[in-house]
XYZ file of C-alpha atoms in Angstrom:
417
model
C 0.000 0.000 0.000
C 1.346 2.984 -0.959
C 2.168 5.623 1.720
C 0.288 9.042 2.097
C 2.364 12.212 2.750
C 0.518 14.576 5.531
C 0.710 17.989 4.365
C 1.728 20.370 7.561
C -1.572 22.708 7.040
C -4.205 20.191 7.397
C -2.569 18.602 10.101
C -2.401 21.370 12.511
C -5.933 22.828 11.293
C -6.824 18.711 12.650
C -4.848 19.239 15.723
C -6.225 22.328 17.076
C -9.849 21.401 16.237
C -8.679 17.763 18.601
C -6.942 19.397 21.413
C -9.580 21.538 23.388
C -12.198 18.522 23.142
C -9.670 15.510 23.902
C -9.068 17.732 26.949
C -12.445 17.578 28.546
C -13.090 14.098 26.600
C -13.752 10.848 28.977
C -12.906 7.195 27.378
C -9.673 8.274 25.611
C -7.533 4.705 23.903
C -5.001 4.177 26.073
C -1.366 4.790 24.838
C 1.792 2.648 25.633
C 4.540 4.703 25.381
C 8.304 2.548 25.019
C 11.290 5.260 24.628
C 14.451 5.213 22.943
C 18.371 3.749 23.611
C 19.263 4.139 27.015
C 15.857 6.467 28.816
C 15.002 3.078 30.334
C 15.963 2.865 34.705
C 17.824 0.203 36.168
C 18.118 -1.146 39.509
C 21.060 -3.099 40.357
C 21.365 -5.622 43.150
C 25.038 -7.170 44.036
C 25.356 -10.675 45.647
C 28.384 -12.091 47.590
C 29.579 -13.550 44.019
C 30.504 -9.871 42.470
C 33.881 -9.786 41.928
C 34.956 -5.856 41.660
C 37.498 -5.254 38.649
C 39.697 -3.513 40.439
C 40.315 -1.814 44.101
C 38.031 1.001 43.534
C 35.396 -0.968 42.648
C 36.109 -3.179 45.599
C 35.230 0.125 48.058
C 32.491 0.816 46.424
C 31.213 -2.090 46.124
C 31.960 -2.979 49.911
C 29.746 0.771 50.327
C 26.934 -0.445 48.526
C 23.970 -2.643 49.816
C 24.084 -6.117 49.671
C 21.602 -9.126 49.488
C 17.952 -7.600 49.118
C 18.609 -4.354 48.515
C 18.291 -2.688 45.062
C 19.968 0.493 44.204
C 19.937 2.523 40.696
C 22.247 1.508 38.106
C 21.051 3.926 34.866
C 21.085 6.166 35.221
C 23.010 7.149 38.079
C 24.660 10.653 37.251
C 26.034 11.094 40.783
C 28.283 7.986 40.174
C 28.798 8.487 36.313
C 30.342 12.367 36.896
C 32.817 10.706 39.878
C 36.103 8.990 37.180
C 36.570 6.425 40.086
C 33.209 4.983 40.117
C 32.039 5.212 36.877
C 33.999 1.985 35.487
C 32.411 0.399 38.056
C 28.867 1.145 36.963
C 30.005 -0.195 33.912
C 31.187 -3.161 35.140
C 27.986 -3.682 36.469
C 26.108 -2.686 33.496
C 27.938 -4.735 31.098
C 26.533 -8.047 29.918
C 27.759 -11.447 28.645
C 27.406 -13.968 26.666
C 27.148 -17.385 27.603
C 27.947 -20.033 25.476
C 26.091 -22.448 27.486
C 22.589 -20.676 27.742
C 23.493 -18.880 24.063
C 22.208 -15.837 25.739
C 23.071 -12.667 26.737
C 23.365 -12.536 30.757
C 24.356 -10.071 33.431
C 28.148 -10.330 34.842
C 28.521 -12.521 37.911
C 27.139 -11.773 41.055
C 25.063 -8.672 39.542
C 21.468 -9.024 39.454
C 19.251 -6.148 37.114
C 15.753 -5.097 36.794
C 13.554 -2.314 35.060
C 12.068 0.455 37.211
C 8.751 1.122 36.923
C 7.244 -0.949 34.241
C 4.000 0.535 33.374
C 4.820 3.631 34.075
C 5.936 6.641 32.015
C 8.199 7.291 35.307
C 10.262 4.675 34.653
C 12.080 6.573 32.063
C 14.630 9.190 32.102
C 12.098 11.719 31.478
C 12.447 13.319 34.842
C 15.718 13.969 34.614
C 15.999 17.790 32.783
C 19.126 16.784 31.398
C 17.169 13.753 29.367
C 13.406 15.212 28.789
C 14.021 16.223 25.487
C 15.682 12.427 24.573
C 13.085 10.245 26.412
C 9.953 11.051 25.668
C 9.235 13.783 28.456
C 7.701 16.403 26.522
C 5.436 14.233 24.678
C 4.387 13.106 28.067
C 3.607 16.404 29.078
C 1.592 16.994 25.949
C -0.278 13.658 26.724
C -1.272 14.919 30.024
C -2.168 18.427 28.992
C -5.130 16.441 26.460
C -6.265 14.803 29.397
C -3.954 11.863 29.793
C -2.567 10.242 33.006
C 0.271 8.039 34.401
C -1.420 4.790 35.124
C -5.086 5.446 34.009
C -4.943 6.196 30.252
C -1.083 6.358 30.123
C 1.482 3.884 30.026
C 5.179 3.214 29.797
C 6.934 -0.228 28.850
C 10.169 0.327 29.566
C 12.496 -1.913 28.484
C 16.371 -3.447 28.987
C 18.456 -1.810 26.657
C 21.189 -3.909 26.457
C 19.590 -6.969 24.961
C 17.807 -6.419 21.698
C 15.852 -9.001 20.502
C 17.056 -12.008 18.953
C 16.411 -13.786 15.907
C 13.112 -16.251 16.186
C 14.762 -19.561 17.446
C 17.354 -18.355 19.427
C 17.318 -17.683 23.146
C 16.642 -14.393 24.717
C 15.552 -14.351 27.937
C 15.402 -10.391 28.590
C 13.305 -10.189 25.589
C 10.809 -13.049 26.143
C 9.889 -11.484 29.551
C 9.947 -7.655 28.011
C 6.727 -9.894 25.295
C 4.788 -11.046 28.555
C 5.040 -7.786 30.138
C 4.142 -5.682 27.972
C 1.658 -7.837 26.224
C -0.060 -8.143 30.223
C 0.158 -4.993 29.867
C -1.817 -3.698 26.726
C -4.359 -5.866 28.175
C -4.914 -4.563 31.512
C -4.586 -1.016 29.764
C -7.309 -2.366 27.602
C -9.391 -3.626 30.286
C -9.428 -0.810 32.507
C -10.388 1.263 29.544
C -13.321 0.114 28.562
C -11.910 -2.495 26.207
C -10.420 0.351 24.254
C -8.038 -0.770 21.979
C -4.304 0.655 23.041
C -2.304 3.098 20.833
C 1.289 2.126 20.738
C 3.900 5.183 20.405
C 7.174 4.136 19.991
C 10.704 6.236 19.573
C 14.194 5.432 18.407
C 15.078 1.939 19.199
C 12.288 1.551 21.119
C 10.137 1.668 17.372
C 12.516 -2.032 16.556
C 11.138 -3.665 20.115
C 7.768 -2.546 19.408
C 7.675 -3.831 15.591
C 9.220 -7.362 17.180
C 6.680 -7.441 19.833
C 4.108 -7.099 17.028
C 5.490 -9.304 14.656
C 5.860 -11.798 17.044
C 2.181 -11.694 18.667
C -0.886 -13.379 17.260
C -2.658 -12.013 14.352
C -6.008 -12.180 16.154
C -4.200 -10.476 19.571
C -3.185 -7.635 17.328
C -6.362 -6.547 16.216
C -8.130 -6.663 19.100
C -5.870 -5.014 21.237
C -3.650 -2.405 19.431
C -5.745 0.221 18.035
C -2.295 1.946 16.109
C 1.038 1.627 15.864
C 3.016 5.533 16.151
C 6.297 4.604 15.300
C 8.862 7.810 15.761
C 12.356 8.142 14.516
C 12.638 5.090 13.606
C 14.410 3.510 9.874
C 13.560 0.457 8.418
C 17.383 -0.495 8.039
C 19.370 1.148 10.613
C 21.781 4.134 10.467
C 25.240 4.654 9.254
C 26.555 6.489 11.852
C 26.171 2.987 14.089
C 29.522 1.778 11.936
C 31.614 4.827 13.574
C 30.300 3.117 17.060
C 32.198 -0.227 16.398
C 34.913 1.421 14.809
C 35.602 3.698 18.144
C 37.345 2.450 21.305
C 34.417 4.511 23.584
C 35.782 4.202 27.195
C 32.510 5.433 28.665
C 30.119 3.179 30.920
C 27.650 3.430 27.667
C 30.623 3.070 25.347
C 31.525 -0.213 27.354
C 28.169 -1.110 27.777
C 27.606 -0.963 24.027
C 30.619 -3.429 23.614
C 29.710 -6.221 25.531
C 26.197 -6.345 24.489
C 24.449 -7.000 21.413
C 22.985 -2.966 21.450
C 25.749 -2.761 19.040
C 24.400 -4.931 16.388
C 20.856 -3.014 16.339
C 21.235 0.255 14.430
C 23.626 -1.125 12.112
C 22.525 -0.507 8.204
C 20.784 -3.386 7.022
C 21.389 -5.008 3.677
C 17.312 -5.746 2.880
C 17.552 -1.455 2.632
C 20.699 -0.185 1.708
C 21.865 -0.674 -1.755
C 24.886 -3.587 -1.524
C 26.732 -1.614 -4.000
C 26.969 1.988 -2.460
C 30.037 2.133 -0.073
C 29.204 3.246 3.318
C 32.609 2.885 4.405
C 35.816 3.942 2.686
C 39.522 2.987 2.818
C 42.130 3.169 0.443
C 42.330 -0.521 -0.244
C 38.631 -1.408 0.250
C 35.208 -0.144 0.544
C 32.082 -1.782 2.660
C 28.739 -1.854 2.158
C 25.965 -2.935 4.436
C 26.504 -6.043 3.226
C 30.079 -6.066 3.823
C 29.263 -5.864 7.565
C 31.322 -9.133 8.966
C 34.392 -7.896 7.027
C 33.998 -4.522 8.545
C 33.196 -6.290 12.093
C 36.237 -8.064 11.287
C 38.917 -5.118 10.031
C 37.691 -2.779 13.170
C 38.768 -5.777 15.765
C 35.997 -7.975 16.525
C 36.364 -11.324 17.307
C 35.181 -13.987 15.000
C 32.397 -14.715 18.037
C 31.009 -11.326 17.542
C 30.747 -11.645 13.660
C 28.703 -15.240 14.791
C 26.438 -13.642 17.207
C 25.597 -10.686 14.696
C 25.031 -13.260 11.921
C 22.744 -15.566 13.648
C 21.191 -12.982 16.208
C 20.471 -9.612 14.999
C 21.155 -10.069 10.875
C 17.857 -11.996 10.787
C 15.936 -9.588 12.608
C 17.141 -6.628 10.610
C 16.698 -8.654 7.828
C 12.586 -9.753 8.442
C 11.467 -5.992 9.563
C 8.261 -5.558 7.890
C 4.496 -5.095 8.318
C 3.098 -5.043 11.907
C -0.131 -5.548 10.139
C -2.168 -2.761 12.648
C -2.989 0.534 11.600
C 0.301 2.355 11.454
C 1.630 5.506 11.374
C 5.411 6.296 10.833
C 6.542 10.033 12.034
C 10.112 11.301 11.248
C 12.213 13.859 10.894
C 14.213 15.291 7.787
C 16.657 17.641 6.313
C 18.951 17.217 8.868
C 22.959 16.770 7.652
C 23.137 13.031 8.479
C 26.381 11.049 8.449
C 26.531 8.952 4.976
C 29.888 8.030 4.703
C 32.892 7.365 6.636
C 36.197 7.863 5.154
C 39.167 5.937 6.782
C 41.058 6.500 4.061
C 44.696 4.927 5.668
C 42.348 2.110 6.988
C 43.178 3.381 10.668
C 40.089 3.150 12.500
C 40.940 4.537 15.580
C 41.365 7.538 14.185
C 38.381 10.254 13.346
C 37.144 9.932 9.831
C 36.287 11.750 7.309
C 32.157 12.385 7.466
C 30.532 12.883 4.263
C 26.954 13.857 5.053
C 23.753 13.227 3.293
C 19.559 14.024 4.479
C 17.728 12.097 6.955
C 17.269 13.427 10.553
C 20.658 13.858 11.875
C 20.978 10.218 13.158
C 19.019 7.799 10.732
C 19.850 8.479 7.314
C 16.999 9.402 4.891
C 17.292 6.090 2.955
C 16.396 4.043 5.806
C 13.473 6.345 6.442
C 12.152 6.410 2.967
C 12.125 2.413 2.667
C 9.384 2.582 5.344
C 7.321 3.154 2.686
C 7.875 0.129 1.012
C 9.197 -1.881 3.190
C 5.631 -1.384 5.229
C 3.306 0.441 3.478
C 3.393 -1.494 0.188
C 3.180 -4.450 1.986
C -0.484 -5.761 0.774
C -1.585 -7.096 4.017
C -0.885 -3.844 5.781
C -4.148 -2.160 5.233
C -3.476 1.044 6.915
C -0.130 2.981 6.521
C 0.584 6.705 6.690
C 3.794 8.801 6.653
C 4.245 11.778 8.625
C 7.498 13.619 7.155
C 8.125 16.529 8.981
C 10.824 19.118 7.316
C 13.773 20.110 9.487
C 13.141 18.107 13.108
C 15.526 15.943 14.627
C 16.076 12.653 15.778
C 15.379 13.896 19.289
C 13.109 16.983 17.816
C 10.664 14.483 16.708
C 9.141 14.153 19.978
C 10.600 16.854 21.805
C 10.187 19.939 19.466
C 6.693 22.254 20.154
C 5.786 21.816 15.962
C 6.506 18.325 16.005
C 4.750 17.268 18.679
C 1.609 18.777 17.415
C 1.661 16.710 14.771
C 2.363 13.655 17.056
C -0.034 14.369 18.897
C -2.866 14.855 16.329
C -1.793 11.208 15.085
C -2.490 10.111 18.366
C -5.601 11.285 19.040
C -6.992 10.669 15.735
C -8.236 7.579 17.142
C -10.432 8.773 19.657
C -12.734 9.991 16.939
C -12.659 7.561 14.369
């Protein structure tokens, strides 16, 4: 199906006539809210089998609370500004992979959990510094038409660090994430009349959403999602993502991003990007995004973590398609977006060369435009629309005042229709 362009004028002439009655309007659909990369709390608890990295870590560790007692992990500024406790948050934080399980676990003696599934307040959003990033202004805007934290509005956080995996292989974190949030979009549901629930998605949160679709049944779907809002969010990844693997990022996130299969997520996908345009540039060869183990390869990775990305992620970025419920797709555009990387003397660790293209300053414009077919032209997705909106951000999608008008008249759309 093919998708329909929202002109900026009708849109805002819809929102405006929406906003004053959705205020003072009972029986709203409830939304689901799940935010991007990282706005998602957690609590860390440390057993007598943690084993510090080094002597800092040992004091702190020997300061924190042991046994039952859960303290917060991410995102914990107070630790992350102080240089002699932050590698030990990401000690904590970092994950592994065991051969035995084939899964993705936490290091030993460190036990992890979400904060405040359900709620909105389990994200970031409270934090000033991270509003903008995790969906804190489109909460506001929620609650200003009449939305509330726990009644009509929901969050589903989820654990950053584990992605989902490809159908057939283990993944714990993500299993659990499906039964949570699929209990609930029901109770949601069910406290709501039997409303139908709007699902808004941003970011990477838009790739666990489409996965928690995909994988539900058909008949689940259409009783209880109403639409799909997915914002800032490619079908094929981002370019940018191969400067990530290509940097040595000492940070807790950097580290984080290392152990874990995060990495893998974002990275361009060869169902979108053409196998013959170079996203990556050296003097002596080029990649492509289907080049990607040979690039894994030249930047350092072990041969495991060319395995795991083949087997674990490659098939999920290569099945993203139809959620087959009503969806709407909202980004961003004319934005300088990185393109191409130039490592022209093949040294990686160096800086390269950006050569920038469109798209919204994070995922490039390609990835963005093969929503349409990717999705829309799909022929069992009935409904598709694509919201385009000239000069917003990545972050500006759901942050910026014009942009979330539009968001927001997508949203409530379905309260009158």
């Amino acid at each position: 199906m093919a998708a329909t362009h929202i002109l900026f004028f009708p849109v805002v002439l819809h929102f405006f006539f929406l906003w004053p009655y959705a205020a003072s309007a009972s029986g709203l659909h409830p939304v689901v809210l799940l935010p991007g990369a990282t706005c998602s709390q957690l609590e860390v608890r440390l057993t007598d089998a943690y084993l510090p990295p080094s002597p800092q870590c040992a004091a702190a560790a020997a300061a924190a609370p042991r046994g039952a007692r859960w303290f917060r992990l991410w995102k914990n500024s107070t630790a992350l500004d102080d240089p002699t406790v932050a590698p030990c948050v990401a000690d904590q934080l970092s994950v592994v992979f065991d051969r035995v399980a084939g899964d993705y676990r936490d290091t030993g003696g460190v036990e992890t959990r979400l904060l405040d599934f359900g709620s909105t307040r389990g994200f970031l959003a409270d934090d000033p510094a991270d509003r903008d990033l995790c969906m804190g202004r489109l909460v506001e805007a929620l609650e200003r038409v009449g939305y509330r934290d726990g009644e009509t509005l929901f969050g589903a956080p989820y654990d950053f660090r584990q992605p989902p995996a490809a159908p057939g292989q283990p993944c714990r974190s993500f299993s659990r994430f499906q039964r949570r949030l699929r209990a609930l979009v029901e109770r949601a549901s069910r406290t709501n009349g039997d409303r139908p629930v709007v699902l808004v998605s941003h970011s990477q949160g838009g790739y666990f959403a489409l996965e928690f679709l995909n994988r539900s049944p058909m008949a689940w779907r259409r009783r209880h999602v109403k639409h799909f809002v997915m914002a800032s969010t490619g079908a094929g990844g981002f370019v940018g993502s191969m400067r990530f693997l290509a940097t040595r990022d000492d940070s807790p996130l950097g580290r984080v991003g290392r152990s874990s299969a995060i990495k893998f997520t974002p990275l361009p996908s060869p169902k979108v990007f053409d196998r013959h345009t170079p996203l990556v540039i050296t003097r002596h060869k080029n990649y492509t995004a289907a080049d990607m183990p040979e690039f894994m390869a030249a930047v350092g990775l072990p041969a495991s973590e060319v395995a795991l990305y083949e087997t674990r992620a490659l098939p999920v970025a290569m099945s993203f398609g139809a959620p087959v419920v009503p969806t709407t797709c909202v980004n961003g555009g004319g934005v300088p977006t990185t393109e191409t990387l130039v490592y022209w003397d093949g040294d990686f660790g160096k800086d390269p060369r950006v050569v920038y293209g469109d798209g919204d300053g994070v995922v490039n414009s390609a990835s963005i435009l093969a929503l349409d077919t990717v999705i829309g032209d799909d022929p069992k997705q009935e409904y598709y629309r694509s919201v385009k909106i000239a000069g917003a951000s990545h972050v500006g999608v759901v942050s910026g005042a014009a942009a979330l008008r539009r968001v927001i008249a997508v949203i409530l759309q379905d309260n009158f229709v």
